[in-house]
Each structure stands twice: as structure tokens, then as C-alpha cells.
mmCIF file of C-alpha atoms in Angstrom:
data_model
loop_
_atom_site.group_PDB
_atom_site.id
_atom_site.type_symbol
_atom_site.label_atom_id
_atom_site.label_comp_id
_atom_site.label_asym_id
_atom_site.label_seq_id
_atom_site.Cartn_x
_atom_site.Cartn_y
_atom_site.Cartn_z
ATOM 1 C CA UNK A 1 -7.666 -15.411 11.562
ATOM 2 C CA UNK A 2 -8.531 -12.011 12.857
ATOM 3 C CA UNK A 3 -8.019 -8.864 10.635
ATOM 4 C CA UNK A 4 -4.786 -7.409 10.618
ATOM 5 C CA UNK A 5 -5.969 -4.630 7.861
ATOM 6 C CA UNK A 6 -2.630 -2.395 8.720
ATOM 7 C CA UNK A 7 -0.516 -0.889 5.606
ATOM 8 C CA UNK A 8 2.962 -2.535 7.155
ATOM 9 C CA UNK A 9 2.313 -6.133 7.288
ATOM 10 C CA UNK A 10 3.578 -7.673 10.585
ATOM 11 C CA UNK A 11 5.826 -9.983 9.443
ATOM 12 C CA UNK A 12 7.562 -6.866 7.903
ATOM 13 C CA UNK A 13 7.778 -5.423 11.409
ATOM 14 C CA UNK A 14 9.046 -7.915 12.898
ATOM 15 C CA UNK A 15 12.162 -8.678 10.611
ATOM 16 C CA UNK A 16 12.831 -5.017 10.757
ATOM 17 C CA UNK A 17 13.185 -4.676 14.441
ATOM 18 C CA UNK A 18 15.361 -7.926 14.896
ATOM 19 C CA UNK A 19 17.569 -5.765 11.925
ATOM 20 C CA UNK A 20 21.129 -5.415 13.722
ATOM 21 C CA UNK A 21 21.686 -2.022 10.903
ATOM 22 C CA UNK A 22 18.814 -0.123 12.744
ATOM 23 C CA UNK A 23 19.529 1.801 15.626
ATOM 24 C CA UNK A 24 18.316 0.345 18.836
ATOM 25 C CA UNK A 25 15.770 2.828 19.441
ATOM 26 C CA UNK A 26 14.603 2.235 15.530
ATOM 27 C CA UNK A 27 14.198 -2.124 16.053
ATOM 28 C CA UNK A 28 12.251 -0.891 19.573
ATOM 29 C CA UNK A 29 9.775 1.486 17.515
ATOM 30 C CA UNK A 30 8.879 -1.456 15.320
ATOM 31 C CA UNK A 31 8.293 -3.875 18.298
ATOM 32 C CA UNK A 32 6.377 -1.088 19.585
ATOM 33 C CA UNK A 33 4.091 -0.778 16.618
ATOM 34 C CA UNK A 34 3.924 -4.542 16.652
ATOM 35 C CA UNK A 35 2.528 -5.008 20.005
ATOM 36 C CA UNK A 36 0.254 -1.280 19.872
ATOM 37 C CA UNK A 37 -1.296 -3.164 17.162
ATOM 38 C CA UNK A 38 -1.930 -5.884 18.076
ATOM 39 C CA UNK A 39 -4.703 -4.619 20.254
ATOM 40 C CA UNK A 40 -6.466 -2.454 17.834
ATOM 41 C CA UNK A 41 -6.449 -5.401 15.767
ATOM 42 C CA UNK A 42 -9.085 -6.613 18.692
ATOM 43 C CA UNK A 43 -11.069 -3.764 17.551
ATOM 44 C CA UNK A 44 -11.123 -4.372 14.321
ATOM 45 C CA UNK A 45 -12.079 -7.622 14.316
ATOM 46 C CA UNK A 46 -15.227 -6.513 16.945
ATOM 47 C CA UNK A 47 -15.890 -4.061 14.605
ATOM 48 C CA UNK A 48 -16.291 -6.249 11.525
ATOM 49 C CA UNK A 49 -18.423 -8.673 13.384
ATOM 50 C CA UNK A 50 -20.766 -6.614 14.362
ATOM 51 C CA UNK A 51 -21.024 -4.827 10.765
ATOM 52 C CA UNK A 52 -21.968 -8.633 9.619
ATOM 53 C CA UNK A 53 -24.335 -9.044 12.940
ATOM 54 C CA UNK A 54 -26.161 -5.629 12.255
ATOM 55 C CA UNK A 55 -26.450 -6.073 8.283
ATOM 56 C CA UNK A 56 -28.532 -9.683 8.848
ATOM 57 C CA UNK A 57 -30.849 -7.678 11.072
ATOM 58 C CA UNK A 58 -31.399 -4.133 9.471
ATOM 59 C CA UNK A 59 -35.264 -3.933 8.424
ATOM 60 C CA UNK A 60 -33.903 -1.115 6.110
ATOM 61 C CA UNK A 61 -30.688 0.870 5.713
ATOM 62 C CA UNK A 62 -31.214 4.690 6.268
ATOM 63 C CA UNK A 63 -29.358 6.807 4.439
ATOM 64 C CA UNK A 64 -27.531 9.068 7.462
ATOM 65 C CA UNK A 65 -26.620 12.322 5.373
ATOM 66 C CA UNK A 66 -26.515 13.027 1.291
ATOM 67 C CA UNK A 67 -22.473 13.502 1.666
ATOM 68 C CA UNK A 68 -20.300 11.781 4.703
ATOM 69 C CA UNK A 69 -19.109 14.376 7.206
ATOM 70 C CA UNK A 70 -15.508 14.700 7.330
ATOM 71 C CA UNK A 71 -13.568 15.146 11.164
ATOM 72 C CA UNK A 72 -10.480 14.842 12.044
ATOM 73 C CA UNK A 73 -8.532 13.577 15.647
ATOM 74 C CA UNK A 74 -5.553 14.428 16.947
ATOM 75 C CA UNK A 75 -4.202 12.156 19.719
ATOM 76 C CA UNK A 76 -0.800 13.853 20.823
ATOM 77 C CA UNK A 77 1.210 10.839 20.494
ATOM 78 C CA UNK A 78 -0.837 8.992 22.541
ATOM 79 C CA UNK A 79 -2.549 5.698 22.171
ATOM 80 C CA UNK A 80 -5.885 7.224 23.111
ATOM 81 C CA UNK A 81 -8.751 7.255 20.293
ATOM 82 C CA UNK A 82 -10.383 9.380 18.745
ATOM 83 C CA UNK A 83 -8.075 11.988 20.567
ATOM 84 C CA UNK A 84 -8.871 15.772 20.373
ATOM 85 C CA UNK A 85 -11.394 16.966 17.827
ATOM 86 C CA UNK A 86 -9.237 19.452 15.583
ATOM 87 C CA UNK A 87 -12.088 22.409 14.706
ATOM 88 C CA UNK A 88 -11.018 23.414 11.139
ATOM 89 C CA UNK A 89 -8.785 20.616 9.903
ATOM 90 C CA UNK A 90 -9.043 21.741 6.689
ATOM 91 C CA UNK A 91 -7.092 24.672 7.022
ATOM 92 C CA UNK A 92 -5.293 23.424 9.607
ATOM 93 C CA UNK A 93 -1.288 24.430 9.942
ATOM 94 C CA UNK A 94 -0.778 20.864 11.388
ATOM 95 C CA UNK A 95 0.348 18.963 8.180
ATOM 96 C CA UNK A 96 -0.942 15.236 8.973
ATOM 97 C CA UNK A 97 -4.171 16.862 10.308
ATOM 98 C CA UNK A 98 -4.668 18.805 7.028
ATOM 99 C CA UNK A 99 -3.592 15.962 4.927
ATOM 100 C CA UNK A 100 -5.728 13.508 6.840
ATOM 101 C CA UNK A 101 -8.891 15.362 6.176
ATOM 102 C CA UNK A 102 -8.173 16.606 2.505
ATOM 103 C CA UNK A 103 -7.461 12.807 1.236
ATOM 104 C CA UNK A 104 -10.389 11.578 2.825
ATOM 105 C CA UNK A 105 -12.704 14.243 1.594
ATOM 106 C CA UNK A 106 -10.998 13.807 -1.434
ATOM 107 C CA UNK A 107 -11.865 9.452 -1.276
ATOM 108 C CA UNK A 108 -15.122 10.933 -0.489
ATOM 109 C CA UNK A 109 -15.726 12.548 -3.892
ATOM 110 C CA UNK A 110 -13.470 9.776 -5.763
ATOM 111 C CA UNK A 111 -16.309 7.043 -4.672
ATOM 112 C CA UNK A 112 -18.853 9.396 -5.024
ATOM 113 C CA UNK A 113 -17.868 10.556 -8.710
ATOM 114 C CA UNK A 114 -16.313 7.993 -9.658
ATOM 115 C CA UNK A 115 -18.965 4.720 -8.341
ATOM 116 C CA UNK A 116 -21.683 6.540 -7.213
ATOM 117 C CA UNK A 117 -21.028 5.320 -3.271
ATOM 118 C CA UNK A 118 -21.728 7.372 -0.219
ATOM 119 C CA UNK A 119 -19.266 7.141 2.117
ATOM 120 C CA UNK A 120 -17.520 4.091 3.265
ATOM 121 C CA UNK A 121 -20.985 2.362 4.018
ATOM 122 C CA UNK A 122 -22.908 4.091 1.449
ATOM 123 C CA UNK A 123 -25.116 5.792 3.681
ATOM 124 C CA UNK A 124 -23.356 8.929 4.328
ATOM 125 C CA UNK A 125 -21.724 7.724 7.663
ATOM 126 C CA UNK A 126 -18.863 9.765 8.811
ATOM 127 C CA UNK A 127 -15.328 9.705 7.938
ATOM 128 C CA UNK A 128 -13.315 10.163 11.393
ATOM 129 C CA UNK A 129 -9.347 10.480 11.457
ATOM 130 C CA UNK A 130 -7.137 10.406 14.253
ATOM 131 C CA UNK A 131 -3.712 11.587 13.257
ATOM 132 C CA UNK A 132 -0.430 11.376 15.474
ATOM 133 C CA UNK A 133 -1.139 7.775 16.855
ATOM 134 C CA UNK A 134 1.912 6.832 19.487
ATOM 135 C CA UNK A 135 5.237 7.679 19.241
ATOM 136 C CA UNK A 136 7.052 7.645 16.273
ATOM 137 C CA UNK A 137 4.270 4.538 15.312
ATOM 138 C CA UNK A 138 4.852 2.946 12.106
ATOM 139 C CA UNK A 139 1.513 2.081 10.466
ATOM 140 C CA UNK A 140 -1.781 3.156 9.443
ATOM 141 C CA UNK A 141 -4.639 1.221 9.656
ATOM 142 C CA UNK A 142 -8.645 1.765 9.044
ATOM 143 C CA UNK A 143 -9.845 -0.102 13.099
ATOM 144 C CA UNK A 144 -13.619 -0.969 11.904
ATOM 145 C CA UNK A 145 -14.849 2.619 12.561
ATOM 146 C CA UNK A 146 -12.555 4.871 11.294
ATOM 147 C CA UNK A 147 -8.704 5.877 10.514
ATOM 148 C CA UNK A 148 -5.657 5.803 12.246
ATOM 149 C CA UNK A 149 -2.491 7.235 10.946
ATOM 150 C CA UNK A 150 1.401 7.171 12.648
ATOM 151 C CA UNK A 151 4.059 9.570 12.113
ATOM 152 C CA UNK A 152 6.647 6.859 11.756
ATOM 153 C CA UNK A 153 10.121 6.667 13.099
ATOM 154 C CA UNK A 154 11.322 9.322 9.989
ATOM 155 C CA UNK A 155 14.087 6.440 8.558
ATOM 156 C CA UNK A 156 12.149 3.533 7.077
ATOM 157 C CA UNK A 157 8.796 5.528 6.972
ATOM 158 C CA UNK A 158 7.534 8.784 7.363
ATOM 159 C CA UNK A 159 4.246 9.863 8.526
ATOM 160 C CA UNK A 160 1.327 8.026 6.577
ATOM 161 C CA UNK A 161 -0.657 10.903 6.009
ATOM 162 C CA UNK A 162 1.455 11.644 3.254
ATOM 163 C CA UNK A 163 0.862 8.259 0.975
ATOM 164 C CA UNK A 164 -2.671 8.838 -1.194
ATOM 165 C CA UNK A 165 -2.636 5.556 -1.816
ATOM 166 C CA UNK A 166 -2.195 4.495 1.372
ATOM 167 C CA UNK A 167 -5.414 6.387 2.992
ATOM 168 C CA UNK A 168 -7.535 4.942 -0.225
ATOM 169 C CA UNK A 169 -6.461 1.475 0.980
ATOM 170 C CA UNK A 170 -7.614 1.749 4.192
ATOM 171 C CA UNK A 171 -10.450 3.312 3.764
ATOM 172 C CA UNK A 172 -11.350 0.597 0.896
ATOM 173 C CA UNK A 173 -11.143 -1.875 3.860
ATOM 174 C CA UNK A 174 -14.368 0.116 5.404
ATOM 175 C CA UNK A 175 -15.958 -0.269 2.127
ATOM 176 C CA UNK A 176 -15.400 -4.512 1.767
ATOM 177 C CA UNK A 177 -16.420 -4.169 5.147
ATOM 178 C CA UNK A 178 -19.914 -2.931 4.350
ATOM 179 C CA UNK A 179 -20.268 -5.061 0.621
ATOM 180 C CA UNK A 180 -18.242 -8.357 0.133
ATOM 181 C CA UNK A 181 -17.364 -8.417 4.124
ATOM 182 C CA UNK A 182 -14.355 -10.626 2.955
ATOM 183 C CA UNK A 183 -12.711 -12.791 5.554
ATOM 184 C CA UNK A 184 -8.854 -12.177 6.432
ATOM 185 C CA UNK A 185 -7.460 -15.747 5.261
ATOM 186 C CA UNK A 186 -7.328 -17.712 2.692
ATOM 187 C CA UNK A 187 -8.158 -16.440 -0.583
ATOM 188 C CA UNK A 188 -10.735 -14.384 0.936
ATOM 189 C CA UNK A 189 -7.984 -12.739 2.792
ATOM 190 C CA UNK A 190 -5.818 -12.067 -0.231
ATOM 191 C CA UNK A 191 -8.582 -10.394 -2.072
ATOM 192 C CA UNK A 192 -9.415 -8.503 1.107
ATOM 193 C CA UNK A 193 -5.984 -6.922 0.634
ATOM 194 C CA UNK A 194 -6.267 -7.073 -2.779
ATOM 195 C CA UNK A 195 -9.515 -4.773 -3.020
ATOM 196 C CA UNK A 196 -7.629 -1.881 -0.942
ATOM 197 C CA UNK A 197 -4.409 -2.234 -3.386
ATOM 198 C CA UNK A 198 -7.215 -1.566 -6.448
ATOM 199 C CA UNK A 199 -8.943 1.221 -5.080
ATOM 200 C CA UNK A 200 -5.831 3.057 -3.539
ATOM 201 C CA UNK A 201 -4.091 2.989 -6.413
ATOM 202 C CA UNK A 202 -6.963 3.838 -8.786
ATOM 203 C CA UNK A 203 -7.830 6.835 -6.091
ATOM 204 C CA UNK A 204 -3.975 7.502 -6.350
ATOM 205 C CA UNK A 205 -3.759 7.817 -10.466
ATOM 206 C CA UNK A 206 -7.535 9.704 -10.592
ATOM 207 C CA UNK A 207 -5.901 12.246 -8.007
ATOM 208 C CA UNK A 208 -3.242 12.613 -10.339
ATOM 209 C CA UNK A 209 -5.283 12.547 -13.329
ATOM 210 C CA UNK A 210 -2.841 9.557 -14.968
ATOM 211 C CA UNK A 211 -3.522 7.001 -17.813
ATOM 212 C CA UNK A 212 -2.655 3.231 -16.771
ATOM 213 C CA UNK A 213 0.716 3.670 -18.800
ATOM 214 C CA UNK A 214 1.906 7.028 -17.136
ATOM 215 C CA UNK A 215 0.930 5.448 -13.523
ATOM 216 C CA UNK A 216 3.570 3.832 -11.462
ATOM 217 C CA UNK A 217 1.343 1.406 -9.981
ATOM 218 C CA UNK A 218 3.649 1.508 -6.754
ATOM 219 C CA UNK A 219 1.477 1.491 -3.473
ATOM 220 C CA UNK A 220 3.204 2.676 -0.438
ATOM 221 C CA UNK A 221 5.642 4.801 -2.636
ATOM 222 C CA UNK A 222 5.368 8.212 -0.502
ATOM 223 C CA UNK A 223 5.886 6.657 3.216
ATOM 224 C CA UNK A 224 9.217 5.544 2.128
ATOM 225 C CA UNK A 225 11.905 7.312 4.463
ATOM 226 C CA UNK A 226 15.505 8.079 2.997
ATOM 227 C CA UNK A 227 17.046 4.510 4.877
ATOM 228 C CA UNK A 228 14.642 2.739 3.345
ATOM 229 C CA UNK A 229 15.419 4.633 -0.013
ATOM 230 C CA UNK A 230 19.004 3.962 0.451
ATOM 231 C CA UNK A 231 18.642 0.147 0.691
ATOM 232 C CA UNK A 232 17.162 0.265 -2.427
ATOM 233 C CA UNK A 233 13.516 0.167 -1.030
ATOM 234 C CA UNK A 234 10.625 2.363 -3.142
ATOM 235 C CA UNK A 235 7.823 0.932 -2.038
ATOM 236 C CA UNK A 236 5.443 -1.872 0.173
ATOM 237 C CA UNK A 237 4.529 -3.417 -3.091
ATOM 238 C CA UNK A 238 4.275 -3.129 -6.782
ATOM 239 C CA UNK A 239 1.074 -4.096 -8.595
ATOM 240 C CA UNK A 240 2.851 -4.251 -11.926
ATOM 241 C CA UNK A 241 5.923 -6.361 -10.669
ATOM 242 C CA UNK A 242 4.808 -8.053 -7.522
ATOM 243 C CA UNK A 243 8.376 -9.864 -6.905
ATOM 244 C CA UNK A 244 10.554 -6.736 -7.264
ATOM 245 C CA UNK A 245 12.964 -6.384 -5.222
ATOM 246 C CA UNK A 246 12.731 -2.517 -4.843
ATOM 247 C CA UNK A 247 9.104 -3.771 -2.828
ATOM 248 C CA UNK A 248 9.700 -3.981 1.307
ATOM 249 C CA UNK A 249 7.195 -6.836 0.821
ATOM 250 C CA UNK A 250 7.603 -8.827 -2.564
ATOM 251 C CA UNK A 251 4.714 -11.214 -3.374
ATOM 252 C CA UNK A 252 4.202 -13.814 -5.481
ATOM 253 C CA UNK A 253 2.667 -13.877 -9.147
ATOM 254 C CA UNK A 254 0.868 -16.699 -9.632
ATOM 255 C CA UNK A 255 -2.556 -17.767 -8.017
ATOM 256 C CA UNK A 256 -0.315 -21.711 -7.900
ATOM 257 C CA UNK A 257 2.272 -19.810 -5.431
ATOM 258 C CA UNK A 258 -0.167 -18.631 -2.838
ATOM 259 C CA UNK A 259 0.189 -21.287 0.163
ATOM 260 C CA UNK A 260 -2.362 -22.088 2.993
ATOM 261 C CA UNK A 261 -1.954 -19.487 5.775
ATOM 262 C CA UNK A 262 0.092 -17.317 3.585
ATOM 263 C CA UNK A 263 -0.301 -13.416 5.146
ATOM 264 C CA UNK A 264 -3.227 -11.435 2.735
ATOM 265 C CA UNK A 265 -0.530 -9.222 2.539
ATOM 266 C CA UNK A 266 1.579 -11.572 0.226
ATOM 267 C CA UNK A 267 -1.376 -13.554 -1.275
ATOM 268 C CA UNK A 268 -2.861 -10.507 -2.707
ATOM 269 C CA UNK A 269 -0.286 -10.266 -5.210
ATOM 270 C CA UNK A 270 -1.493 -12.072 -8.460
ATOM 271 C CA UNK A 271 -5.123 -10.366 -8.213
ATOM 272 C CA UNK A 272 -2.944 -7.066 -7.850
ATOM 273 C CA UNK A 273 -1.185 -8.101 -10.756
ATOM 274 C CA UNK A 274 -4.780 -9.453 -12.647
ATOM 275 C CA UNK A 275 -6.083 -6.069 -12.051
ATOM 276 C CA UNK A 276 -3.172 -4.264 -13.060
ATOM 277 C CA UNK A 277 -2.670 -6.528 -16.111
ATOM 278 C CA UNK A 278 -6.607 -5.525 -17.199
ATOM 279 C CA UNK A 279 -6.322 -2.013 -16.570
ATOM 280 C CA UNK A 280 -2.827 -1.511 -19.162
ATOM 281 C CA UNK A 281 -3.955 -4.274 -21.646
ATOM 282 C CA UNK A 282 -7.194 -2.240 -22.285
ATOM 283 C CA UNK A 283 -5.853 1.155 -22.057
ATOM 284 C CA UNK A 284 -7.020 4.567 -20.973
ATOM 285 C CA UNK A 285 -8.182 5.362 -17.009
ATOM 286 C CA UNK A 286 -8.007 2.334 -14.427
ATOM 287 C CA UNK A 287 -11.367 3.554 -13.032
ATOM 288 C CA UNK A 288 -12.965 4.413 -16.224
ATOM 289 C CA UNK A 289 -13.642 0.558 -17.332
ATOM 290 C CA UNK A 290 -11.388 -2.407 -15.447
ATOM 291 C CA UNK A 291 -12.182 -0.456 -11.814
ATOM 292 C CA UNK A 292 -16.411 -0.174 -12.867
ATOM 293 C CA UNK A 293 -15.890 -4.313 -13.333
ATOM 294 C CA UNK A 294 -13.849 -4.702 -9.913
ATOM 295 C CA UNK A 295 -16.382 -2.525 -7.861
ATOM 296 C CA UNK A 296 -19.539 -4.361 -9.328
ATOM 297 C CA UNK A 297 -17.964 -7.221 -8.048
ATOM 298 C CA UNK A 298 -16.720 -6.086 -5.000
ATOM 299 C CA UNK A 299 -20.749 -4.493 -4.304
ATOM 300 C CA UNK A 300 -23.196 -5.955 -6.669
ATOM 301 C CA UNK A 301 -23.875 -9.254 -5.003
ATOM 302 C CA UNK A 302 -24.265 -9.025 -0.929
ATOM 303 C CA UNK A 303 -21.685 -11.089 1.362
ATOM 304 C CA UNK A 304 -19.287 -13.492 0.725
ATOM 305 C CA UNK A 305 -16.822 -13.835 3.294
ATOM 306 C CA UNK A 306 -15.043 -16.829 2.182
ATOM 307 C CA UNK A 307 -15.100 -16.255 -1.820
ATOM 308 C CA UNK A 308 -12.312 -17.763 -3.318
ATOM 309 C CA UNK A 309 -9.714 -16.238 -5.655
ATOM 310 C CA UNK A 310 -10.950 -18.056 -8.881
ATOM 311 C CA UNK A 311 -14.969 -17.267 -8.237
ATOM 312 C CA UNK A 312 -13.754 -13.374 -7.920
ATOM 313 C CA UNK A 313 -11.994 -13.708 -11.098
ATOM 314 C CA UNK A 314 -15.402 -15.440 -13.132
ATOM 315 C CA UNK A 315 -17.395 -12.905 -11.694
ATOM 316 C CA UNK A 316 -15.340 -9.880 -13.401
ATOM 317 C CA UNK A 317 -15.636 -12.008 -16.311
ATOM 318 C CA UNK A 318 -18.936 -12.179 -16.258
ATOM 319 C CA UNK A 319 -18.956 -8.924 -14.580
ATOM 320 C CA UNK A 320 -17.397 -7.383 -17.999
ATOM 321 C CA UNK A 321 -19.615 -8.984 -20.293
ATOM 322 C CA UNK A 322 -22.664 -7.263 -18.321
ATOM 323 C CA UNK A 323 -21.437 -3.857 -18.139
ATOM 324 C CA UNK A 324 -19.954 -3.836 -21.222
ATOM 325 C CA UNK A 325 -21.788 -5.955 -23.457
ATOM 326 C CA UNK A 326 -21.086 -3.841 -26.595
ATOM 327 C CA UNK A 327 -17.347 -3.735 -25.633
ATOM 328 C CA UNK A 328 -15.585 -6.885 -26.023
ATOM 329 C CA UNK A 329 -12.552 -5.225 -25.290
ATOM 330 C CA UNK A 330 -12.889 -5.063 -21.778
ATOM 331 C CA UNK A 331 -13.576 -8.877 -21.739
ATOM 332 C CA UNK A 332 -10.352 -9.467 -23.021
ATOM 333 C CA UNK A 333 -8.629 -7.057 -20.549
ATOM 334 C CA UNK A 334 -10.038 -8.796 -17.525
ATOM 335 C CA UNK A 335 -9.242 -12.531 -19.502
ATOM 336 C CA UNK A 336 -5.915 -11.804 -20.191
ATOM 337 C CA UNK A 337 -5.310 -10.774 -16.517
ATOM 338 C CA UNK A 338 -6.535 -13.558 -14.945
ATOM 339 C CA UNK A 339 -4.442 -15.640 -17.120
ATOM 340 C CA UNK A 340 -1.538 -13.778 -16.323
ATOM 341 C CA UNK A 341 -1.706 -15.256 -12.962
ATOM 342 C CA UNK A 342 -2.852 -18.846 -13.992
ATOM 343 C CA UNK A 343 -6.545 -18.387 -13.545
#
């Protein structure tokens, strides 16, 4: 299955536009996201293939600058990428172009602080944005090489700059692309998702300086528009309650519940809820601890394309008893979450 790493899952899309209490010109903005997307999905799927191609035949990874530059696009509402190089996005009086670069630069310094990574790839490659995709499009997406973020239709979402979370998912896609290089099906797939859940919500609550209790563990909470808000809708998902139905996409909870074929989207809900689980039964900062375990394992060990859900969870096991061998605490974190989902 090729990559669909988008925030909006498809699926999600679809039912939306075929939704007879949207406007017409609403249901045609999602079919037009659907099928605008469909073909950068092409490029993502290039992209990862040659990231796997080129990493089997590097004689030795340079390291292209000590901190990634940061450069923003702007494409005018038009499907053309990169767009026009914006000169000073960071004090630019363009909102999304402002935003754009300020969260990344700000994922930029979360990996570096926080994991010691340089950039996406770890090599100081740069972090390009191209804000005002399309017309009114409703997604954002990281394509292989770099971000792309929609305004949205102003109803069910508004522009994607705006969620935190959102741009640490995507750009947490780069980064499994240049570690685990997980698949996009399967269990492979659900992790894939799964990993960009973690780190955008752990970027979110280190932005905000939050404990794992005070957090809200919502992802997709600030792309909300008021429609969706009025139908009851607060987020994409919810790592703490994966079947709510205040989530646009509910998921399951248990690893027993995730089918064959089932959309990474959906199947990434009881790791979501293992991580999430680990991170408030020990306590303190999600990155501090639970989030060192998950990015060991999402880094420490080369690619794995088509790891399965229940290896993942031994090797944070294992993963906690190595980096915390004086700390049995954070053993028991990562146990009990994996057994909140059955594994």
C-alpha cells in the first residue's frame, strides 16, 4: 500500500463530501482534496523509496550543517511546489507563513534538545514549507521532502498551520522515514501513524511546558472549524480515549480489534493509547522518560519496514530496562501500557 501520510485520513474525506448537511461547494472541497492528494501521495511514496535505495548505498552519511536551515514556500493557492520562497518568514505578516516556519524551527530545537537529532534526517538537512496549498485544501501532509500545509475550507477545518501537533506529526513521518522506514500497512502501518501521534503530541505538551496529567492528549484539536465544533467534533483523534466520539476518526483500543487492511490511521490507536497509558502511569513529562524509550526504539536499531505491533512493544520493554536500568518504574509504565491494549 503506498503512503498516504496526510493528517485527514481519506476515508474521512470521503464520507464528508458525500455529507448532504455540507454545502455543495464544502462536499466539492473535500473531493478536491481527495483527488489533489492522491497525486502527491505518488511523491511520497517515490520519495520514501529512494530514502531506503540511497541508505543501502551511502559509504558514509555527511553531516550537511550543525542546525537544519529553516525556509518557507508560499504557493498562492496553487498546486505548484515549493511555490515562492518567502525572504523573512519569520517575521512575516502572513500568518500560516509565520506559523509554518516558527513550529518547525521550533520541532527543530524540540528533537534537538529534547533527543539529540539533527533535523528530520539527522544530518542537518533542511526543513522546507510550502504554505497555502490549493484552494481552500483540507490537509497537511509531510510529501517525502518536505511540508505541505492547506488553509482548509474554514467550517470543518481551518488552516493547518495552526495545529502544533499537527506539524510535529508530519514532520515525525520524515524522521521514521530516515530510522525505522516503517511500511504503510499492516502493523507496520499503524505504528507508522502511531510514531507521528507520539512525537506531535509530546512536541505539543513540551511547547506548552505540560505534565502528562495537565495535557489533553487530543491531536488535531486546533484545526477544528466551528461546524465541526458544533457537531460535537474536538478533534481527529484522542490518544487517551481512542473510541470517543468527540474524535472525527475514532479508533479502536485493542491490538485484537485491528483487522487486515485496516487504514494506519485507525490501527494506530492502541499503540497511541500504550504510549499514552506509559506516559500518565509513570508520571511527570511524556518526553522526559516514556518518549526517551519510544525514540530509542523508533532510531536505535536501523530498518524495519514490516515490524509488527507486538515486536515494537518488546523492544520498549526491553528498551526501558536499558535506559533505565536503575528505574524500574519506567518498566512498569511501558508494561502496563502494552497490556492495556492486550499485548
Amino acid at each position: 500500500m503506498p503512503c498516504s501520510c496526510f493528517i485527514i485520513p481519506n476515508d474521512v474525506l470521503t464520507r464528508l463530501s458525500q455529507d448532504k448537511k455540507l454545502s455543495a461547494p464544502q462536499r466539492k472541497r473535500m473531493v478536491d482534496t481527495v483527488e489533489i492528494s492522491h497525486e502527491l501521495r505518488e511523491l511520497r511514496t517515490q520519495a520514501t523509496r529512494l530514502t531506503r535505495v540511497a541508505a543501502t548505498r551511502a559509504g558514509g552519511l555527511v553531516t550537511l550543517a550543525a542546525a537544519p536551515a529553516i525556509t518557507v514556500y508560499d504557493c498562492r493557492h496553487t498546486q505548484t511546489l515549493p511555490g515562492t520562497p518567502v525572504p523573512r518568514p519569520k517575521t512575516s505578516s502572513d500568518g500560516s507563513v509565520k506559523r509554518a516556519f516558527n513550529e518547525t524551527a521550533r520541532v527543530a530545537k524540540f528533537y534537538q534538545q529534547i533527543f539529540n537529532r539533527n533535523s528530520i534526517d539527522d544530518h542537518g538537512m533542511t526543513m522546507m514549507s510550502s504554505a497555502h496549498f490549493g484552494e481552500k485544501y483540507n490537509n497537511a501532509m509531510w510529501n517525502g521532502s518536505q511540508m505541505v500545509y492547506g488553509d482548509g475550507d474554514g467550517s470543518i477545518f481551518v488552516d493547518f498551520t495552526r495545529g502544533s501537533d499537527v506539524i510535529g506529526h508530519e514532520l515525525t513521518h520524515g524522521v521514521t522515514q530516515h530510522s525505522l522506514q516503517l511500511a504503510y500497512s499492516g502493523d507496520a502501518g499503524g505504528l507508522n501513524e502511531s510514531m507521528s501521534d507520539c512525537f506531535g503530541s509530546m512536541f505539543r505538551q513540551w511547547e506548552k511546558k505540560q505534565t502528562v496529567n495537565k495535557a489533553d492528549w487530543l491531536i488535531g484539536r486546533d484545526i477544528m472549524g466551528p461546524a465541526a465544533r458544533k457537531r460535537g467534533l474536538t478533534c481527529l483523534r484522542d490518544m487517551a480515549n481512542p473510541a470517543a466520539k468527540h474524535c472525527l476518526a475514532p479508533q479502536p483500543t485493542k491490538y485484537s480489534q485491528v483487522t487486515p487492511g485496516m487504514d494506519p490511521h485507525y490501527s494506530s490507536g492502541p499503540p497511541n493509547l500504550a504510549f499514552c497509558t506509559a506516559c500518565v502511569t509513570l508520571g511527570g513529562y511524556s518526553w522526559a522518560k516514556i518518549g526517551q524509550v519510544w525514540y530509542h526504539s523508533l532510531t536505535g536499531f536501523g530498518a524495519s519496514p514490516n515490524m509488527t505491533m507486538p515486536a515494537f512493544a518488546a523492544r520498549t520493554r526491553q528498551g526501558a530496562r536499558t535506559l533505565y536500568p536503575g528505574d524500574a518504574a519506567v518498566f512498569s509504565a511501558v508494561d502496563a501500557g502494552w497490556k492495556k491494549v492486550g499485548l
